[in-house]
PDB file of C-alpha atoms in Angstrom:
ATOM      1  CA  UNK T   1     194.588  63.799 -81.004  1.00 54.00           C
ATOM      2  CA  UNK T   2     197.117  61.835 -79.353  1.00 52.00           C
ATOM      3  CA  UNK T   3     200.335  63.992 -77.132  1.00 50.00           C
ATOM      4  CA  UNK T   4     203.220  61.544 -75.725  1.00 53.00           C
ATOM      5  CA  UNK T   5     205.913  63.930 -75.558  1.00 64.00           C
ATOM      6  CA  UNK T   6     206.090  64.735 -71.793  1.00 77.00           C
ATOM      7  CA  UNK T   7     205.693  62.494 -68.376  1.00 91.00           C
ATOM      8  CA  UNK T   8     201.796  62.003 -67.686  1.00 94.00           C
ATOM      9  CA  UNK T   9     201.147  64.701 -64.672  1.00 96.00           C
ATOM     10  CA  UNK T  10     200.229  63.197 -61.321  1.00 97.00           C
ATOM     11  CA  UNK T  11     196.277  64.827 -61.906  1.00 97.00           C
ATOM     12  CA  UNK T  12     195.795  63.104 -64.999  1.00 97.00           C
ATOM     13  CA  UNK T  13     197.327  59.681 -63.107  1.00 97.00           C
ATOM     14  CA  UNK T  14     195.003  59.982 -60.577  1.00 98.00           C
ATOM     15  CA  UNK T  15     192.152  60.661 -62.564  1.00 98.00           C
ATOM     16  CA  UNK T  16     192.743  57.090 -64.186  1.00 98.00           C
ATOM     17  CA  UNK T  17     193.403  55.478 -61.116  1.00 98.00           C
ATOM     18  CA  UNK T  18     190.115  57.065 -60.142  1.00 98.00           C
ATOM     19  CA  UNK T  19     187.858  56.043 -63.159  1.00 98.00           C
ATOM     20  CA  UNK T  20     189.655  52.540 -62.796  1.00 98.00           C
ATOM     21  CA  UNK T  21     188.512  52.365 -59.135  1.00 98.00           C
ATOM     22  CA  UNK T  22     184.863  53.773 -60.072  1.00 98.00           C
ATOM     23  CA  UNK T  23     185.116  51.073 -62.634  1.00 98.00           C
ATOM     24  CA  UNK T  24     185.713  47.991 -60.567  1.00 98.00           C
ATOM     25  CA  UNK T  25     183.044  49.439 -57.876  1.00 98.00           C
ATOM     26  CA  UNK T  26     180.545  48.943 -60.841  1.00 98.00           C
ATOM     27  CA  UNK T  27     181.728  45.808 -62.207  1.00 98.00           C
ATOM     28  CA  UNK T  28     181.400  44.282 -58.758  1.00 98.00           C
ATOM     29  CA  UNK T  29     177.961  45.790 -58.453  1.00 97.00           C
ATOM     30  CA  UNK T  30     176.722  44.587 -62.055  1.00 98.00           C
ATOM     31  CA  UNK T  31     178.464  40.984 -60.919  1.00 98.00           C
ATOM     32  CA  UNK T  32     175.953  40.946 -58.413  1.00 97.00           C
ATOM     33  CA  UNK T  33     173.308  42.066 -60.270  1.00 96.00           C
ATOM     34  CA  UNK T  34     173.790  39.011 -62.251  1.00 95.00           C
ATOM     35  CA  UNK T  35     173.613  37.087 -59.959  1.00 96.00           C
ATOM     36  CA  UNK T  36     170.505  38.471 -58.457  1.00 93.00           C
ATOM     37  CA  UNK T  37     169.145  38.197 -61.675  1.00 91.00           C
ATOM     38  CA  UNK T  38     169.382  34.798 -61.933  1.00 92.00           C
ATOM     39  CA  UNK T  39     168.776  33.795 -58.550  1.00 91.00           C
ATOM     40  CA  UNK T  40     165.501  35.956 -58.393  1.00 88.00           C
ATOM     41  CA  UNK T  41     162.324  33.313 -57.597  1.00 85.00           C
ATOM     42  CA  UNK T  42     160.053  36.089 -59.319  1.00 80.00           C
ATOM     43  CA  UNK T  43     161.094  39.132 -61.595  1.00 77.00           C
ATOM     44  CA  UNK T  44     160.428  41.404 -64.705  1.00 88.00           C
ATOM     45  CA  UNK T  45     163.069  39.652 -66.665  1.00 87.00           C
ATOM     46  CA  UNK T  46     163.267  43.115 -69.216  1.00 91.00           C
ATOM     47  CA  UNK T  47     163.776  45.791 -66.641  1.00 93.00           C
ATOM     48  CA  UNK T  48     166.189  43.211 -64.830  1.00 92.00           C
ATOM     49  CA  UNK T  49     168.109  42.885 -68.015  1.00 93.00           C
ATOM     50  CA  UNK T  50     168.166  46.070 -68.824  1.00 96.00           C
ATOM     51  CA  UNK T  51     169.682  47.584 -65.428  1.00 96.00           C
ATOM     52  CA  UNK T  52     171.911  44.712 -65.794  1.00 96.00           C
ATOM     53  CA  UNK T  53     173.001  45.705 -68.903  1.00 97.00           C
ATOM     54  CA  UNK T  54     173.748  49.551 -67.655  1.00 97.00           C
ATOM     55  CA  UNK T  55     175.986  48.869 -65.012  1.00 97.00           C
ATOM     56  CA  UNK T  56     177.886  46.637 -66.804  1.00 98.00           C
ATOM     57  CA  UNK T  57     178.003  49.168 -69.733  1.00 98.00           C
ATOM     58  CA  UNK T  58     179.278  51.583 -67.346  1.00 97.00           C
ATOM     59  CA  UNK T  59     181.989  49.903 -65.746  1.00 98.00           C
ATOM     60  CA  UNK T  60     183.152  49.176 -69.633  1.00 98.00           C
ATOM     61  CA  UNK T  61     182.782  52.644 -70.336  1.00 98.00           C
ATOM     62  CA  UNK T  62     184.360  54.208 -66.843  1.00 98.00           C
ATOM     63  CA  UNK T  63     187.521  51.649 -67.821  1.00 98.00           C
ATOM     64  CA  UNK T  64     187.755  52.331 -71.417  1.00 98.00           C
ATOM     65  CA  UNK T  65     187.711  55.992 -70.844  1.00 98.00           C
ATOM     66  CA  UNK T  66     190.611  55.473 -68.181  1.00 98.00           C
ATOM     67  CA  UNK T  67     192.605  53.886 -70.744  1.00 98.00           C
ATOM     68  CA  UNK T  68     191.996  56.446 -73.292  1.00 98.00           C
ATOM     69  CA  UNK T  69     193.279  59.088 -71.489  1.00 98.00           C
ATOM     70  CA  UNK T  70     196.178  57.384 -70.187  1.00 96.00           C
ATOM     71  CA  UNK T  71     196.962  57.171 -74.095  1.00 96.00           C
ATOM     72  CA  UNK T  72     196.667  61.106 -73.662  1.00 96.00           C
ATOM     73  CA  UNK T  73     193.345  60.999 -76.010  1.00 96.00           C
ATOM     74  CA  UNK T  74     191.847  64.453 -75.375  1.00 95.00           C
ATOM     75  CA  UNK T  75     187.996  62.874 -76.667  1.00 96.00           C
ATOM     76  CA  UNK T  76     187.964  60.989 -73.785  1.00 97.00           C
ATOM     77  CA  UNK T  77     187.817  63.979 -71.176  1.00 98.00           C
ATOM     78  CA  UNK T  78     184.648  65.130 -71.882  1.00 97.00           C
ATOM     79  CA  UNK T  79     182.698  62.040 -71.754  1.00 98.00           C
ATOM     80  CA  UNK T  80     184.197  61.158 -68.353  1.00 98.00           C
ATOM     81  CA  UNK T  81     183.859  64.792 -67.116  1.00 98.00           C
ATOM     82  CA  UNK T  82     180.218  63.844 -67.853  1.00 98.00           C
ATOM     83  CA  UNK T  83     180.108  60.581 -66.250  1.00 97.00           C
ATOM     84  CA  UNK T  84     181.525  62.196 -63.202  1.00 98.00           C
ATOM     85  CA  UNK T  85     179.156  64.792 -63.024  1.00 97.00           C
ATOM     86  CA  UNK T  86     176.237  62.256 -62.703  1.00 97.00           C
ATOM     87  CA  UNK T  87     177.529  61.114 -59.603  1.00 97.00           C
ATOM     88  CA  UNK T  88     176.151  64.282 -58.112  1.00 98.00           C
ATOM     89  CA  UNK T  89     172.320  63.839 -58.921  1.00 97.00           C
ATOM     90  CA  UNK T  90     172.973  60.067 -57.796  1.00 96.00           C
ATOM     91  CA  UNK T  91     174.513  61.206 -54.358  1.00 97.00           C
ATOM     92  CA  UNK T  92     171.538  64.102 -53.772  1.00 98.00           C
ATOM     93  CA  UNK T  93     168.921  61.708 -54.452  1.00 98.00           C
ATOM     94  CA  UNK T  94     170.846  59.406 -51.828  1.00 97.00           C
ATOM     95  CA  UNK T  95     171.142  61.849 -49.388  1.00 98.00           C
ATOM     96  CA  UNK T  96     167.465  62.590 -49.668  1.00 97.00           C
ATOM     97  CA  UNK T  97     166.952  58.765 -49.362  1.00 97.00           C
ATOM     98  CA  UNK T  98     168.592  58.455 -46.082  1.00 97.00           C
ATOM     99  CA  UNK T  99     171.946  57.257 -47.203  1.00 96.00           C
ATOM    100  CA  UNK T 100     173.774  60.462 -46.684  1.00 96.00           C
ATOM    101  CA  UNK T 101     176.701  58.585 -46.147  1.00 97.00           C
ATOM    102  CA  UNK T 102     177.008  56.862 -49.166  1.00 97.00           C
ATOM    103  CA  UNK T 103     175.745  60.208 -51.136  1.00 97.00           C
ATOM    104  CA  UNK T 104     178.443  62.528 -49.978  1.00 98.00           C
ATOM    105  CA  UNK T 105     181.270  60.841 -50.756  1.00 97.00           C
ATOM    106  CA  UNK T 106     179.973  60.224 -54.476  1.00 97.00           C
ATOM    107  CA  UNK T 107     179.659  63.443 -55.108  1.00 98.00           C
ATOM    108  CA  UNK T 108     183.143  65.023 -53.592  1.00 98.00           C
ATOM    109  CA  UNK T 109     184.254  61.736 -55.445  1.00 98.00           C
ATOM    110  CA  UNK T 110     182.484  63.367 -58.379  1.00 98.00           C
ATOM    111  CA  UNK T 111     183.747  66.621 -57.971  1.00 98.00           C
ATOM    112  CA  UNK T 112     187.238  65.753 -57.293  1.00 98.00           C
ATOM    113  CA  UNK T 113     187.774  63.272 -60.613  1.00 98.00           C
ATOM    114  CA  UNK T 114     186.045  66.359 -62.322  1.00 98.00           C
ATOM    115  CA  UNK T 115     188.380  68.774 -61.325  1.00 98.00           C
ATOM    116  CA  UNK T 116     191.660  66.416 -62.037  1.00 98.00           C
ATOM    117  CA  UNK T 117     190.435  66.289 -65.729  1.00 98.00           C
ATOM    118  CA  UNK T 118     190.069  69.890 -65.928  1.00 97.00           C
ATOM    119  CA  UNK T 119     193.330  70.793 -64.030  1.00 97.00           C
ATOM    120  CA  UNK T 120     195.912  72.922 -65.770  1.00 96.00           C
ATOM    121  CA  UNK T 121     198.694  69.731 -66.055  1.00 96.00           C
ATOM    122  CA  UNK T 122     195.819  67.403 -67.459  1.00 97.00           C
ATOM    123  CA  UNK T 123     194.961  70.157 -70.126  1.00 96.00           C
ATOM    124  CA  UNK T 124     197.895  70.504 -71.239  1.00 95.00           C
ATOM    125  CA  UNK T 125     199.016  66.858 -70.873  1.00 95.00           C
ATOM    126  CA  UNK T 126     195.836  66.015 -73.612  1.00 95.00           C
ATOM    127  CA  UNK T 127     197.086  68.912 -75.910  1.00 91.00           C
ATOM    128  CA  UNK T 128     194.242  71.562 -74.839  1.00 88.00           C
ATOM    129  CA  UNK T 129     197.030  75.006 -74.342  1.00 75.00           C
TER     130      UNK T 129
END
């Protein structure tokens, strides 16, 4: 279900500007993983693949979602609710790890892009009241 009637509301703008952001952080870190990949003098060439391939399916996915619900398409919320909500086993196990302060900020980051996509204006900018 598509809604264009009305402005888009500053929490649903953000939330796109967010997923964008999240999206070019993972681009740039798949780009590198490419690179590592093929600069690598020894390496399982499967599992390398294969995390290469995730992170650049997820910065498609973090951008496509971002797009589909600046087009107001309310199927898009949930799966980037989701996405957002992995952030915070991803920041635990890096504050466990010692990189607290890389771990924090992905999870409020988490939280926050969660909340904007569950906020009154986005709900009823994607047709959900």
């Amino acid at each position: 279900m598509t809604i264009d009637s009305a402005p888009i509301p500053v929490t649903l703008r953000w939330a796109v500007r967010l997923l964008w952001a999240e999206a070019a952080a993972v681009g740039l870190i798949a780009a590198w993983l490419v690179w590592a990949d093929l600069t690598a003098a020894t390496t399982d060439l499967t599992s390398a693949l294969l995390v290469t391939a995730f992170a650049v399916g997820a910065a498609v996915a973090l951008w496509a979602l971002g797009r589909a619900l600046l087009r107001r398409q309310a199927g898009a919320r949930a799966p980037a609710i989701v996405l957002q909500l992995m952030l915070l086993p991803i920041g635990w196990f890096m504050i466990q790890g010692g990189l607290g302060w890389l771990g924090v900020p992905l999870m409020a980051l988490g939280l926050g892009v969660a909340w904007l996509l569950v906020s009154p204006p986005t709900t009823r900018a994607l047709g959900f009241q």
